[in-house]
Coordinates of C-alpha atoms in Angstrom, one line a residue:
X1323 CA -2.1 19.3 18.7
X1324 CA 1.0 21.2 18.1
X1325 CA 3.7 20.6 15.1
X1326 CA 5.7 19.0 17.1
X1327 CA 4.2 16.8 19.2
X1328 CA 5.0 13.2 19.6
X1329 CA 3.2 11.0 16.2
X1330 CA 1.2 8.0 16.9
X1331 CA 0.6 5.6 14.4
X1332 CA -2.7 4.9 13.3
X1333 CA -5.4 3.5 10.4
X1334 CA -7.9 4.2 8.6
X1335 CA -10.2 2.1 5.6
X1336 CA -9.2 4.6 2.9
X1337 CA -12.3 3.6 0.5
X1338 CA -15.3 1.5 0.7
X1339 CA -15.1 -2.1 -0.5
X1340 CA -10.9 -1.3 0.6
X1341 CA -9.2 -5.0 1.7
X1342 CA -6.5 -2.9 3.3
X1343 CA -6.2 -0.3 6.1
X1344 CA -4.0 2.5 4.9
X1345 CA -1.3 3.6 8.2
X1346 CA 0.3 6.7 8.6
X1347 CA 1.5 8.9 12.1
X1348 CA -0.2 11.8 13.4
X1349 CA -0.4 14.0 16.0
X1350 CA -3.7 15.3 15.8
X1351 CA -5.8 15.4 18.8
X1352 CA -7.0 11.7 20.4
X1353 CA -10.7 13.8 20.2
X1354 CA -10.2 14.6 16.3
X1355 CA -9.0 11.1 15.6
X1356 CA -11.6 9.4 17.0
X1357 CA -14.1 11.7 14.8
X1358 CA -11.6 10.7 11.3
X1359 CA -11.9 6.8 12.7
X1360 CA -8.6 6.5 13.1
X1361 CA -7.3 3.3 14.6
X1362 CA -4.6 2.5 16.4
X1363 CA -2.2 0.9 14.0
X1364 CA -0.3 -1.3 16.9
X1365 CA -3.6 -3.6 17.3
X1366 CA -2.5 -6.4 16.1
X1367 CA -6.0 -7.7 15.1
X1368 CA -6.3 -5.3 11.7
X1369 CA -5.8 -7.4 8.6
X1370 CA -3.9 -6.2 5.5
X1371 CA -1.9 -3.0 7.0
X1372 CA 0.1 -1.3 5.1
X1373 CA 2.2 2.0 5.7
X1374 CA 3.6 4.9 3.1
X1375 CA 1.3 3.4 0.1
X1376 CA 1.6 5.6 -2.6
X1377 CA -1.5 4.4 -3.5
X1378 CA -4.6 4.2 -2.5
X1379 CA -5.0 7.2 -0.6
X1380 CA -7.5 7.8 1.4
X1381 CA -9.3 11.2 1.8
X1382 CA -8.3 13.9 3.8
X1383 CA -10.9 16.0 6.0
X1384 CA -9.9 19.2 7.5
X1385 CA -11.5 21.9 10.0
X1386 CA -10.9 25.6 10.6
X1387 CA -10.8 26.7 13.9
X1388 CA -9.6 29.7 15.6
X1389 CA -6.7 28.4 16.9
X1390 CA -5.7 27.1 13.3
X1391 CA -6.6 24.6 10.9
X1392 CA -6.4 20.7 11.5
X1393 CA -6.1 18.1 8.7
X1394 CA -5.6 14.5 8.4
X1395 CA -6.6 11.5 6.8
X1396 CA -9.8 10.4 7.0
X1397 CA -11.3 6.6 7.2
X1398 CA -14.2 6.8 4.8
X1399 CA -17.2 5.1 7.0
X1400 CA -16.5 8.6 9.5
X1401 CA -17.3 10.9 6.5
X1402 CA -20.5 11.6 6.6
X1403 CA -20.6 12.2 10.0
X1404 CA -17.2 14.2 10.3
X1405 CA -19.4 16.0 7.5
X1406 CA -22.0 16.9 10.3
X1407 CA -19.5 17.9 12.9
X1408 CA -18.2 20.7 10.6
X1409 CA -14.9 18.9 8.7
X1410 CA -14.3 19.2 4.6
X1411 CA -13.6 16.3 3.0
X1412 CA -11.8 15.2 -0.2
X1413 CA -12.2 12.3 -2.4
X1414 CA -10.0 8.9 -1.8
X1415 CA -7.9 8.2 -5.1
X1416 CA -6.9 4.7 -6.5
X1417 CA -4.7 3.2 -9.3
X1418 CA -5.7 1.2 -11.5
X1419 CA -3.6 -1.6 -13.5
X1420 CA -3.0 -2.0 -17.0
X1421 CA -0.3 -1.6 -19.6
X1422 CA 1.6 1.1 -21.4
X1423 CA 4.7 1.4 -24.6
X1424 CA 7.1 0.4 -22.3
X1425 CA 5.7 -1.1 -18.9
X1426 CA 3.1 -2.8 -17.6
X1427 CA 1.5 -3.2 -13.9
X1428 CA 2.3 -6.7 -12.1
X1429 CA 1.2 -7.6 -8.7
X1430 CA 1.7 -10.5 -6.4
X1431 CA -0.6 -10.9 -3.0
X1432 CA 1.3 -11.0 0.0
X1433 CA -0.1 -10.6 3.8
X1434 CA -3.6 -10.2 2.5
X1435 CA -2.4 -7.0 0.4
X1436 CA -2.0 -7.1 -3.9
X1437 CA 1.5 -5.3 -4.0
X1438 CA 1.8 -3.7 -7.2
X1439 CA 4.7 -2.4 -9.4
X1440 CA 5.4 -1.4 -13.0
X1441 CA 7.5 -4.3 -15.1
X1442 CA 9.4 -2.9 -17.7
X1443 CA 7.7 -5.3 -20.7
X1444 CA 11.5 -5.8 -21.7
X1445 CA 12.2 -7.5 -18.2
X1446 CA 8.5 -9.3 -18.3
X1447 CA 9.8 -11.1 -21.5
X1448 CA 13.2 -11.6 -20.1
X1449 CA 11.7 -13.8 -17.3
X1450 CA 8.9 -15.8 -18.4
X1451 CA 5.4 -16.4 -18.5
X1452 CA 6.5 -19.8 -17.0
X1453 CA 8.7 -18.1 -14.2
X1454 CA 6.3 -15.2 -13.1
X1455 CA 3.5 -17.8 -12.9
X1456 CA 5.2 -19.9 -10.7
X1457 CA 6.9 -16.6 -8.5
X1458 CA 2.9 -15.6 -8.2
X1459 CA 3.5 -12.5 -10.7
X1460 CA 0.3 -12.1 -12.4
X1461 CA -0.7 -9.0 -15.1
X1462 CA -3.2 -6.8 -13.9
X1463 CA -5.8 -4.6 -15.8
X1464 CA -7.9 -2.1 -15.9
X1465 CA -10.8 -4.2 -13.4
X1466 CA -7.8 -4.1 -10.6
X1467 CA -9.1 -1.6 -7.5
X1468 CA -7.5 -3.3 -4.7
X1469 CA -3.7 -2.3 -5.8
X1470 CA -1.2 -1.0 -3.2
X1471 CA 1.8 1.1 -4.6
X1472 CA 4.6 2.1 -3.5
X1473 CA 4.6 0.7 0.6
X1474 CA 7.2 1.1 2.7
X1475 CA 5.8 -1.3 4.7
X1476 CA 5.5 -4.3 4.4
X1477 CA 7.4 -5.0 1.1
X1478 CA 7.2 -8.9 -0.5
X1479 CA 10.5 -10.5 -0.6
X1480 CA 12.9 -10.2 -4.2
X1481 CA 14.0 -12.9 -6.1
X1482 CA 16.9 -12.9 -8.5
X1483 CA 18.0 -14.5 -11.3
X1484 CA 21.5 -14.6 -12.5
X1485 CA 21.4 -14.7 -16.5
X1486 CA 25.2 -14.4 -17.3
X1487 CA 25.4 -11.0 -18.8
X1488 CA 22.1 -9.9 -17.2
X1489 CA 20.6 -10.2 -13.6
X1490 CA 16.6 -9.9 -13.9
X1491 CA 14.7 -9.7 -9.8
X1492 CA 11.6 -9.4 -9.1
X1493 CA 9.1 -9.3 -6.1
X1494 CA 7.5 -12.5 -5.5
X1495 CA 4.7 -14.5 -3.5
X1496 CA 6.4 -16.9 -0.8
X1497 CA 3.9 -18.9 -0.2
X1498 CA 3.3 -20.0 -4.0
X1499 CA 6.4 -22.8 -2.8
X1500 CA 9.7 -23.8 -4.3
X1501 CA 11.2 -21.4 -6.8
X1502 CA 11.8 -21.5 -10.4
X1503 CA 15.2 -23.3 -11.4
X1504 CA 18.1 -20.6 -11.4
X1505 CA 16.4 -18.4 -9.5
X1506 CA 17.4 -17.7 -5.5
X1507 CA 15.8 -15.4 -2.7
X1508 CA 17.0 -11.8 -2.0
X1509 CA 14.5 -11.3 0.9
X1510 CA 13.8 -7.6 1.6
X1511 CA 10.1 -8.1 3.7
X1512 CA 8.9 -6.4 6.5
X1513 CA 6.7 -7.2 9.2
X1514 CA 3.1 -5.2 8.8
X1515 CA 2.6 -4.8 12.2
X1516 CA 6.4 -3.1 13.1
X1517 CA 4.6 1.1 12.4
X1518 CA 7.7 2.6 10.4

C-alpha cells in the first residue's frame, strides 16, 4: 500500500442486523482487505449500497507494523477474527431519529436504503401531513437504526412545490406513484452501483 496508490472501491456490513453495505475507496493491500471483508463495490449483486454516508459508520481496525501503520474500515462479521490476526478495532456508530426545538428527522426508502434528513418543523408544517404521506416522507424516532445520512450516493430524487411567495422541496419516494397536486419533480438521483 502506498498514499498514493490507485483506490478501489469497496464494502463492507458496517453493523450487525445493517440492511445496507457502507462503500468507500481504498488502497490498502488486496491481502488486508480481504482480512477487513471488504467487497468489491462494482458487484452488482450487493443490495442497498451506499457511498459517503455520514452515517452509519462502520468500525475501523488498524495494525502497526514496521513499515507503518495501516487502517481502514472494517465489515463487522471480520472482527473478531481481524482481532486474532493482530488488528485494533473500534466501535461502528449510528444515528438515531427523533425530534428537536426546531427540526425533526424524516426519511423516505429508496433502493432498499431509509434516506434520512433533518426537516426544519417550520417546512414540515408548510407541506402537509397529507403531502409528505403521499411523497413517502414519514417521521422517524428514537426505535429508527437502519438510517443513512448524508450519501453522496445514491440520493432520492427532490420534489418542489411552488407556493407563491415561498418554494418548499423535499426528497421523495418515486415509487409511492403520482405526486401531490402542485407539486412537480426536480430529480437529483443517482445510480448505487456508479462507485463515486
Amino acid at each position: 500500500m502506498g498514499k498514493y496508490d490507485n483506490k478501489r472501491p469497496v464494502s463492507v456490513v458496517p453493523f450487525n442486523g445493517s440492511s445496507i453495505r457502507y462503500g468507500f475507496r481504498t488502497n490498502i493491500d488486496a491481502g488486508d482487505g480481504a482480512t477487513l471483508g471488504h467487497v468489491d463495490a462494482n458487484d452488482s449483486n450487493q443490495q442497498g449500497l451506499v457511498f459517503g454516508a455520514n452515517s452509519p459508520k462502520p468500525a475501523r481496525a488498524s495494525r502497526k507494523r514496521a513499515t507503518g501503520t495501516t487502517s481502514s474500515f472494517i465489515d463487522w462479521n471480520a472482527i473478531t477474527a481481524a482481532r486474532q490476526a493482530g488488528w485494533s478495532t473500534g466501535k461502528a456508530s449510528i444515528r438515531r431519529g427523533g425530534t428537536t426545538a426546531k427540526t425533526r428527522v424524516v426519511a423516505v426508502t429508496f433502493r432498499g436504503i431509509t434516506y434520512a434528513w433533518n426537516m426544519p418543523n417550520d417546512t414540515f408544517a408548510n407541506i402537509g401531513a397529507g403531502d409528505l404521506q403521499t411523497l413517502g416522507v414519514r417521521v422517524t424516532d428514537t426505535n429508527d437504526t437502519d438510517l443513512v445520512f448524508g450519501v453522496d450516493s445514491p440520493k432520492p430524487p427532490k420534489a418542489v412545490f411552488d407556493a407563491g411567495e415561498n418554494i418548499y422541496s423535499t426528497f421523495y419516494d418515486p415509487t409511492n406513484g403520482t405526486l401531490p397536486e402542485g407539486w412537480s419533480s426536480a430529480s437529483n438521483s443517482q445510480d448505487p452501483q456508479q462507485a463515486p
